CSV table of C-alpha atoms and ligand atoms in Angstrom, one decimal:
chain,number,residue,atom,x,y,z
A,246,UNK,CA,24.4,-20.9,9.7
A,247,UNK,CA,23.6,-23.2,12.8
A,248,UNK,CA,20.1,-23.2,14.2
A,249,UNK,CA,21.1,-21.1,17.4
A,250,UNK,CA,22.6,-18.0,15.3
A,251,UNK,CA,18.9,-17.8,13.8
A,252,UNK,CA,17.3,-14.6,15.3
A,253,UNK,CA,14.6,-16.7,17.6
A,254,UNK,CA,10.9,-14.2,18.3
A,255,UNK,CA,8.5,-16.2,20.3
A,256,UNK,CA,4.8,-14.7,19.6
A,257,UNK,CA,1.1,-15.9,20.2
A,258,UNK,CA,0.2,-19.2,18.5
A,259,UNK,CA,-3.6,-18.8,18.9
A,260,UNK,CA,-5.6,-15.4,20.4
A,261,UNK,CA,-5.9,-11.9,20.8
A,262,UNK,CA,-2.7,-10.9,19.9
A,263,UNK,CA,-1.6,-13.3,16.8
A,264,UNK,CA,-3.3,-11.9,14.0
A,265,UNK,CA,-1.8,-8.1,14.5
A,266,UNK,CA,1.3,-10.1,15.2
A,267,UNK,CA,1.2,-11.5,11.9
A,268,UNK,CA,0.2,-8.7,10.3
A,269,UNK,CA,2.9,-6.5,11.9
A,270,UNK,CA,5.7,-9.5,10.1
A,271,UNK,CA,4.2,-9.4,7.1
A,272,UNK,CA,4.5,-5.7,7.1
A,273,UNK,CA,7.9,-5.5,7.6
A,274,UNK,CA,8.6,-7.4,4.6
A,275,UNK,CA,9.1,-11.2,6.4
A,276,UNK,CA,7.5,-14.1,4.0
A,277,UNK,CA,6.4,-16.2,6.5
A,278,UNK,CA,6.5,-19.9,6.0
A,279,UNK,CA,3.4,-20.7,8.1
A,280,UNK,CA,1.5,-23.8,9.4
A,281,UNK,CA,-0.6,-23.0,12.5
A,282,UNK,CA,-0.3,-25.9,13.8
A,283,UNK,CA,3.5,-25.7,13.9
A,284,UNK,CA,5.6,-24.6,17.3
A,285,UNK,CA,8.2,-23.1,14.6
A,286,UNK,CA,7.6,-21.4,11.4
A,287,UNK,CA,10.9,-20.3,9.3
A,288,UNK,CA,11.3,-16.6,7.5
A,289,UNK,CA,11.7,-17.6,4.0
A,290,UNK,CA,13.9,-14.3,2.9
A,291,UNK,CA,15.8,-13.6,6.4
A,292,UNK,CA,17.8,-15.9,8.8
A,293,UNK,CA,14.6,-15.5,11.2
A,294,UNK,CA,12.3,-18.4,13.2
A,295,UNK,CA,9.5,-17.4,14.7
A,296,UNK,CA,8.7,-19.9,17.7
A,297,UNK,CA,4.2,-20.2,18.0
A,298,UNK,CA,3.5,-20.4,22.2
A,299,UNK,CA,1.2,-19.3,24.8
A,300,UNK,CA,1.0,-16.1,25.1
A,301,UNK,CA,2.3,-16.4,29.1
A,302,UNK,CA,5.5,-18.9,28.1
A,303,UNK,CA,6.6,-15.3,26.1
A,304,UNK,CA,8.0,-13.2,29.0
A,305,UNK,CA,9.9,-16.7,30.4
A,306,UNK,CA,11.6,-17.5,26.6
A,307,UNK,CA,13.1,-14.0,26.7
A,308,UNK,CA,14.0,-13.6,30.6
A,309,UNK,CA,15.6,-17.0,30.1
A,310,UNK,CA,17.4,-15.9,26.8
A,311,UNK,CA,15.9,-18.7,24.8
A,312,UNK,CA,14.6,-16.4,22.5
A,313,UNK,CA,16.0,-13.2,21.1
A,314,UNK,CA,12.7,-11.2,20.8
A,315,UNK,CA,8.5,-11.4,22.2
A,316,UNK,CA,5.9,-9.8,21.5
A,317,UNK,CA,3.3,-10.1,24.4
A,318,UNK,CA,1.3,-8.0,26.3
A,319,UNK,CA,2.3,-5.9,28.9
A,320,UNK,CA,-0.5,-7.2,31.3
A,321,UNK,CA,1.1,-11.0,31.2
A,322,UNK,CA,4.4,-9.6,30.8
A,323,UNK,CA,4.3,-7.8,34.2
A,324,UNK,CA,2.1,-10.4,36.1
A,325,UNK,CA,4.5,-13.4,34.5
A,326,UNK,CA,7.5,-11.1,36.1
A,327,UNK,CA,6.2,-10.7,39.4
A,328,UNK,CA,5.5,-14.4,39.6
A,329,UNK,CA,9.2,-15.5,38.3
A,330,UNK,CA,10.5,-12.7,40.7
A,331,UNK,CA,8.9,-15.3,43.9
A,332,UNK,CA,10.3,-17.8,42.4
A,333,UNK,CA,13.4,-16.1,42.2
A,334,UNK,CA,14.0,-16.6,38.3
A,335,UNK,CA,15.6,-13.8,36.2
A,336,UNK,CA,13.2,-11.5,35.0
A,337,UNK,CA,14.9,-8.8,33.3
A,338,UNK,CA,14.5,-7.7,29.5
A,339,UNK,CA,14.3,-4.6,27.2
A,340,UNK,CA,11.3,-3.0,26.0
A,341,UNK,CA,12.4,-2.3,22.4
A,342,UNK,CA,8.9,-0.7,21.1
A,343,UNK,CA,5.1,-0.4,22.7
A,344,UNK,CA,3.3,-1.7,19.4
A,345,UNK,CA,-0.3,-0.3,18.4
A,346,UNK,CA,-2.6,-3.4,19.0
A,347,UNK,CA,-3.8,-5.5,22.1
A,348,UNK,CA,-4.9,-2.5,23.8
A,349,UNK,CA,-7.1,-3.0,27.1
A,350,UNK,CA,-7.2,-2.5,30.8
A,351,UNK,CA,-7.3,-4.9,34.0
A,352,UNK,CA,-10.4,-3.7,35.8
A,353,UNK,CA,-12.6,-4.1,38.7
A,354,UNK,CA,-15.8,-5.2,38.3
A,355,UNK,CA,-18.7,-5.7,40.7
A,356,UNK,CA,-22.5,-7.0,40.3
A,357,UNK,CA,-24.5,-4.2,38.7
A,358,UNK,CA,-27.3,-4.5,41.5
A,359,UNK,CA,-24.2,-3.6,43.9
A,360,UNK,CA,-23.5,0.2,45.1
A,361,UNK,CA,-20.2,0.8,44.7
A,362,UNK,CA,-18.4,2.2,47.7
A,363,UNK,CA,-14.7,2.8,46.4
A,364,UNK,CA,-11.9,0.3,46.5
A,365,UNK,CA,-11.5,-0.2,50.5
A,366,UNK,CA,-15.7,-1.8,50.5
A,367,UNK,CA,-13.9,-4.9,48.6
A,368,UNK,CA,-11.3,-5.3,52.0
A,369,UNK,CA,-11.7,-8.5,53.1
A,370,UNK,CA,-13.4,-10.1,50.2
A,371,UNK,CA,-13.2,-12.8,47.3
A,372,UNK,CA,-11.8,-11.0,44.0
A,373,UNK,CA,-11.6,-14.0,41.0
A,374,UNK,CA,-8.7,-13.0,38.4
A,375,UNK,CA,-5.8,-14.6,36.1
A,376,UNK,CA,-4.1,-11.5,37.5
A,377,UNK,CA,-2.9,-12.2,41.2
A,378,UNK,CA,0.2,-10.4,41.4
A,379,UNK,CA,-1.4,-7.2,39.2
A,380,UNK,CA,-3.8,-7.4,41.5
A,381,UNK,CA,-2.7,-7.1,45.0
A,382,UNK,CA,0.3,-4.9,43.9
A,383,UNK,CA,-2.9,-2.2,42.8
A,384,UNK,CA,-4.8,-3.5,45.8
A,385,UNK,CA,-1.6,-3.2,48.1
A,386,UNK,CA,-1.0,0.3,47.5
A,387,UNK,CA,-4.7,1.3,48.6
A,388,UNK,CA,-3.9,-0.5,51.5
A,389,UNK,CA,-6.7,-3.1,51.0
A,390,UNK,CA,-6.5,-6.9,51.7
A,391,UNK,CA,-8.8,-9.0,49.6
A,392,UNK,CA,-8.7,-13.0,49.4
A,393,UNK,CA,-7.5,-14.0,45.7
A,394,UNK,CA,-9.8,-16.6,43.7
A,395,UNK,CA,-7.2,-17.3,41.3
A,396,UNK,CA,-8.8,-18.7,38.0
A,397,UNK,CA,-7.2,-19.2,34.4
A,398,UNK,CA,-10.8,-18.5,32.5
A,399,UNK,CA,-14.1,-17.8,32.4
A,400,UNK,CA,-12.9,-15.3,35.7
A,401,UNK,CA,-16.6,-13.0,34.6
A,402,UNK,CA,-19.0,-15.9,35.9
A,403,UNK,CA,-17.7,-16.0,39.4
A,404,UNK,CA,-19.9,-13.8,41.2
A,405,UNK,CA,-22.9,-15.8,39.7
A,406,UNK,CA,-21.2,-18.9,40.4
A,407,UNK,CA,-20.8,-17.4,43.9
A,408,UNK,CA,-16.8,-18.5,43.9
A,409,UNK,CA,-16.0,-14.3,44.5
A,410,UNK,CA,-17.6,-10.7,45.5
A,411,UNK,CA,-15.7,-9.0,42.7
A,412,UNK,CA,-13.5,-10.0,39.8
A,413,UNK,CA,-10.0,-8.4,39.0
A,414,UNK,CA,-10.4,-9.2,34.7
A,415,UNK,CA,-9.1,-7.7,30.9
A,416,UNK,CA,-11.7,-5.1,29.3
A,417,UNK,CA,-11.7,-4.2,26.1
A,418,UNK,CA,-15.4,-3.0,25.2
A,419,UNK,CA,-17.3,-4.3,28.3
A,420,UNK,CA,-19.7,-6.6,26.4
A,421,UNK,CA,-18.3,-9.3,28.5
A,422,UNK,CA,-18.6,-7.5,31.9
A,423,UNK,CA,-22.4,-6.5,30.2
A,424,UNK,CA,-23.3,-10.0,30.0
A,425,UNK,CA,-22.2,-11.7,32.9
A,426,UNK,CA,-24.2,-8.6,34.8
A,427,UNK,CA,-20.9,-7.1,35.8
A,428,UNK,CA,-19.8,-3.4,35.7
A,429,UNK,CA,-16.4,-2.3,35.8
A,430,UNK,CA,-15.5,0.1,38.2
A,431,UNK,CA,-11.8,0.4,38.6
A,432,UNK,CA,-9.0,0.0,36.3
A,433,UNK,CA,-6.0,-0.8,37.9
A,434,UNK,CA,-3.2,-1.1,35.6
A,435,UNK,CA,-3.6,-0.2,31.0
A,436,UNK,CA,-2.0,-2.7,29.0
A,437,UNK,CA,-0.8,-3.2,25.0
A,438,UNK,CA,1.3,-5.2,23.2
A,439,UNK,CA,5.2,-4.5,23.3
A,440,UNK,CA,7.9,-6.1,21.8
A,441,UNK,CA,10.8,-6.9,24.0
A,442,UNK,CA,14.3,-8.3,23.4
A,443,UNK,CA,16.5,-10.5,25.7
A,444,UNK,CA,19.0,-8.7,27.8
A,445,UNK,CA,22.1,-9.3,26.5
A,446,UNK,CA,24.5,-7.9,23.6
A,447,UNK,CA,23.1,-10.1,20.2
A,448,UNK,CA,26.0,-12.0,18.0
A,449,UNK,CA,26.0,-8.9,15.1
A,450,UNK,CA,24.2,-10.9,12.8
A,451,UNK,CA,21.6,-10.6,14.6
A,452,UNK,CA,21.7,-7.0,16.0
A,453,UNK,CA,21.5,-6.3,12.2
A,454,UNK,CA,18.3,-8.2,11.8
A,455,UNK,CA,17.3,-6.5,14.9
A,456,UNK,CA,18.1,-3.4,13.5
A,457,UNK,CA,16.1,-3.6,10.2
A,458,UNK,CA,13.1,-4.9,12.0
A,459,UNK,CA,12.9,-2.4,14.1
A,460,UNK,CA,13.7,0.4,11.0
A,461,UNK,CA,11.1,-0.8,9.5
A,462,UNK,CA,8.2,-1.2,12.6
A,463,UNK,CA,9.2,2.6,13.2
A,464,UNK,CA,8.7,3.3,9.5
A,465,UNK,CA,4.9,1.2,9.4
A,466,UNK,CA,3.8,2.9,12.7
A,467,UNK,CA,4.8,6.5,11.8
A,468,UNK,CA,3.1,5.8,8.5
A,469,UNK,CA,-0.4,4.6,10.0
A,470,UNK,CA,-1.0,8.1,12.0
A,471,UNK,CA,0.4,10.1,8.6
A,472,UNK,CA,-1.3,11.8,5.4
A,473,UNK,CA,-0.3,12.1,2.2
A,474,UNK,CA,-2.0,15.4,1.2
A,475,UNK,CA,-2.3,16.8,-2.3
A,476,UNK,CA,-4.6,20.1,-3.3
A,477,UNK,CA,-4.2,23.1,-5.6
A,478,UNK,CA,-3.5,26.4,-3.9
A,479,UNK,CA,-2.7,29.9,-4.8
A,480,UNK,CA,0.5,30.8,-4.7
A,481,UNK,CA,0.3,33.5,-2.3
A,482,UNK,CA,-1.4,31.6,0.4
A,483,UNK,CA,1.0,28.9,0.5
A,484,UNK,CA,2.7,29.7,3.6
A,485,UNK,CA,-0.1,30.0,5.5
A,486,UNK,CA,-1.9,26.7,4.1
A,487,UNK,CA,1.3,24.5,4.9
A,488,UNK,CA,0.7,26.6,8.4
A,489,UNK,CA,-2.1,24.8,8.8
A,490,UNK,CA,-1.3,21.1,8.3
A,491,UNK,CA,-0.4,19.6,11.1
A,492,UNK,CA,3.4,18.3,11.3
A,493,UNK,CA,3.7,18.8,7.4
A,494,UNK,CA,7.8,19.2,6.1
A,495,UNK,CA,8.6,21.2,2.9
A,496,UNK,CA,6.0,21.1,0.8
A,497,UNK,CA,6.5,19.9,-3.0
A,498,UNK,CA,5.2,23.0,-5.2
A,499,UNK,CA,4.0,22.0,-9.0
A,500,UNK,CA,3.1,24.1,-11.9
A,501,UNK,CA,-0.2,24.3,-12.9
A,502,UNK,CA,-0.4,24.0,-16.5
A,503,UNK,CA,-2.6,27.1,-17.7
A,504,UNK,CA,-3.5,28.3,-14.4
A,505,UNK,CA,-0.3,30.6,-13.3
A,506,UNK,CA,-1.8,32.2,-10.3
A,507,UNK,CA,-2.0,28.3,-8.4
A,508,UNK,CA,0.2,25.4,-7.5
A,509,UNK,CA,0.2,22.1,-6.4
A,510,UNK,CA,0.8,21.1,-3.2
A,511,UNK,CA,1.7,17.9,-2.0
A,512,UNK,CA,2.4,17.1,1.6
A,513,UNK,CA,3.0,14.7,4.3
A,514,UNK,CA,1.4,15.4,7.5
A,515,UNK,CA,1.9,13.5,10.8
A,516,UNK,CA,-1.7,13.6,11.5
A,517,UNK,CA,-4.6,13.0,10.1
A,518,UNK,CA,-7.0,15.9,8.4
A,519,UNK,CA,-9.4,16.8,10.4
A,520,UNK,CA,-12.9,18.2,8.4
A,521,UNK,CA,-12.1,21.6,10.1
A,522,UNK,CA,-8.9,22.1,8.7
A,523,UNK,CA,-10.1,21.1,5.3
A,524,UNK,CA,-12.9,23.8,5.4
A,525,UNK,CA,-10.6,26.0,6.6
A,526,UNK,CA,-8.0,25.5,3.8
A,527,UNK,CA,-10.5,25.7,1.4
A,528,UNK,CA,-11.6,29.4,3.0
A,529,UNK,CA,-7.8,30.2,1.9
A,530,UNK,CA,-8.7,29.3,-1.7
A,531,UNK,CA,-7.4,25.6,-1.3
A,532,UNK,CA,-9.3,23.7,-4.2
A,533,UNK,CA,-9.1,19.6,-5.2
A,534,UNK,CA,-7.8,18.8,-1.1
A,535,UNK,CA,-7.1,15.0,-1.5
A,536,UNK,CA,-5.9,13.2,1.8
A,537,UNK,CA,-4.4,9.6,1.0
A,538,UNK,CA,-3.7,6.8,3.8
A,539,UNK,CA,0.5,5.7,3.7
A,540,UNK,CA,1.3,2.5,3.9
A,541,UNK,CA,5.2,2.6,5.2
A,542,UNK,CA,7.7,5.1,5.5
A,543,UNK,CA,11.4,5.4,5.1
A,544,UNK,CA,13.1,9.0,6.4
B,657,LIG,O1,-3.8,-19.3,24.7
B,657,LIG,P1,-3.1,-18.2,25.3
B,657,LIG,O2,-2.6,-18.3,26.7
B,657,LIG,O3,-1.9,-17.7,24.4
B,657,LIG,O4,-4.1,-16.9,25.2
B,657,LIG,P2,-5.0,-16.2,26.3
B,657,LIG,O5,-6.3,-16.8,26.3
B,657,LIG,O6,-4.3,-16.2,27.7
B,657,LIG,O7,-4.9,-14.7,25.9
B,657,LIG,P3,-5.8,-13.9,24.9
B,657,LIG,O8,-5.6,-14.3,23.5
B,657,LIG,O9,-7.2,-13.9,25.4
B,657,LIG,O10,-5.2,-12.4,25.1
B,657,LIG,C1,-3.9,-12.1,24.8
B,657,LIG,C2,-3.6,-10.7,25.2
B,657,LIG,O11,-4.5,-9.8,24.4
B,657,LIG,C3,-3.9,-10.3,26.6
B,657,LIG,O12,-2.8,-10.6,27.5
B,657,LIG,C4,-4.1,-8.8,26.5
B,657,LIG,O13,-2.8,-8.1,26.6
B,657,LIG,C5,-4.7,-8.6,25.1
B,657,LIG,N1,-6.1,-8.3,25.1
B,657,LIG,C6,-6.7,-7.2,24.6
B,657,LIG,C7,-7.1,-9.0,25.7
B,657,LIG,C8,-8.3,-8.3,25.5
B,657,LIG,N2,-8.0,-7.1,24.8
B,657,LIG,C9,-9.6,-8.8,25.9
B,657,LIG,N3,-10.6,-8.2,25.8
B,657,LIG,N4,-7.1,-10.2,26.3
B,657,LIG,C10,-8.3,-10.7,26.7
B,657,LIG,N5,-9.5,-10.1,26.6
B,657,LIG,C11,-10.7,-10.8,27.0
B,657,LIG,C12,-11.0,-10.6,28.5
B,657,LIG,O14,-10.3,-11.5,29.3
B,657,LIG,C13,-12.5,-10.9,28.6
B,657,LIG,O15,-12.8,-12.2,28.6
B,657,LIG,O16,-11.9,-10.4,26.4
B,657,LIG,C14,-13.0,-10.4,27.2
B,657,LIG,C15,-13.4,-8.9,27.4
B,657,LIG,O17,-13.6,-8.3,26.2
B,657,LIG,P4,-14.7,-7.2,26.0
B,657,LIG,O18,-14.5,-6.6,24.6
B,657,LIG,O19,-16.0,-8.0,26.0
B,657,LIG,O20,-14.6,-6.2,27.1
B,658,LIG,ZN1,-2.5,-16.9,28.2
């Protein structure tokens, strides 16, 4: 098979989003032939590269069809669109899943020592920020013009450097904004990271590899918010015990061997067991209640 029918997904060489990346491959089965240091690393057991770049050269590979899927998140995927959208470069893909990782949001952030008087009190001032286009199109719709200190890193010493009044910057659990004396006071847009796909109809090679990924991302994230619960019950309160678990199919009933009056459940929930529900299934006469992690799923 020539090099272009391989099924091409550009991800993070280096940063906040490669390791779940990573992780999310090797979940799905894909033995990944991997040197860091390398722009491609080959799938050992499917016809799949995966192609190591900045995290804001993603949302380009896959507007310009170079690659067939990204993961990125949605933060540089937007702000990367807006700015290709000036420039007047296609900037159209599909969003094939939102992924559970790279969660944070673009906020505002001030000096502590300052009073914050609501969005309009920044009109007319310096905001630092990678963000640009995220920000004025936030900024925009309050109807407040700000002068953009646009920066590529290290956006939270600004102020101190006196190069802005505010920053526009990614928080996650605010130590950063802590330390540089900041506090964040508006968010203006959530982000995570998705995995999109190139907008066009794939050769159906590769729509089957597609197709399989995808199976199989559904399957790992419906299994990380699911239970595998097993207890002993009696028989006559079944119905209302399986009433009580949250999402939970048909349970499997077992024999008890010597005890004819009780059974064994075991279930799949799609939530996690909460200590309340436990306590109250074991006010029905549940008995043994284990609740096991799943690692994958196929319905
Ligand atoms: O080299 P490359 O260009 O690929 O990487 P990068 O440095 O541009 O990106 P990277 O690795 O920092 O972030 C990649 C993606 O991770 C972002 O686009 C977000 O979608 C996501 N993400 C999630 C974050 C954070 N959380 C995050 N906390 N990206 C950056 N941060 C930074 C933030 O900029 C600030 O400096 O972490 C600091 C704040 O963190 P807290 O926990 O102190 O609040
Ligand atoms: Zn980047």
């Amino acid at each position: 098979m020539s090099a272009t029918k391989k099924f091409r997904i550009a991800m993070q060489k280096k940063g906040r989003l490669s390791i779940d990346t990573t992780d999310l491959f090797k979940s799905c089965g894909l033995k990944i032939n991997s040197r860091e240091d390398r722009l491609i690393s080959h799938v050992e057991n499917m016809d799949i590269d995966l192609l190591r770049v900045r995290d804001d050269d993603i949302p380009g590979l896959v507007m310009d069809h170079v690659v067939d899927w990204g993961i990125v998140g949605q933060d540089v995927l937007e702000e990367i669109g807006m700015e290709r959208q000036q420039d007047g470069l296609p900037t159209d893909y599909t969003l094939v899943r939102k992924l559970d990782f790279g969660g944070c949001r673009l906020s505002l952030a001030i000096p502590v020592e300052q009073e914050w008087k609501g969005v309009e009190s920044l009109n007319g001032l310096k905001i630092a920020t990678t963000y640009p286009n995220l920000t004025k199109r936030y900024l925009d719709s309050m109807g407040v013009s700000f002068k953009v200190v646009h920066l590529t890193g290290s956006v939270e010493v600004a102020p101190r450097a006196g190069l802005a009044d505010a920053i526009c910057d990614l928080v996650s659990s605010g130590a950063t904004l802590d330390a540089n004396g900041l506090k964040e006071v508006q968010v203006v847009y959530r982000s995570q990271a998705v995995l999109i796909q190139r907008n066009q109809e794939l050769f159906p090679e590769k729509k089957l590899i597609a197709d399989t990924l995808v199976n199989r991302i559904d399957g790992m994230m419906q299994a990380h918010g699911s239970k595998y619960i097993m207890l002993h019950a009696p028989k006559d309160k079944v119905e209302e015990i399986t009433a009580l678990l949250p999402g939970a199919e048909s349970p499997t009933l077992l024999t008890l061997e010597g005890n004819p009056n009780h059974v064994a459940m075991h279930v799949v929930s799609t939530e996690t067991l909460f200590w309340e529900t436990m306590e109250k299934l074991k006010a029905l006469g549940a008995s043994s209640i284990l609740v096991l992690p799943i690692e994958k799923m196929l319905k």
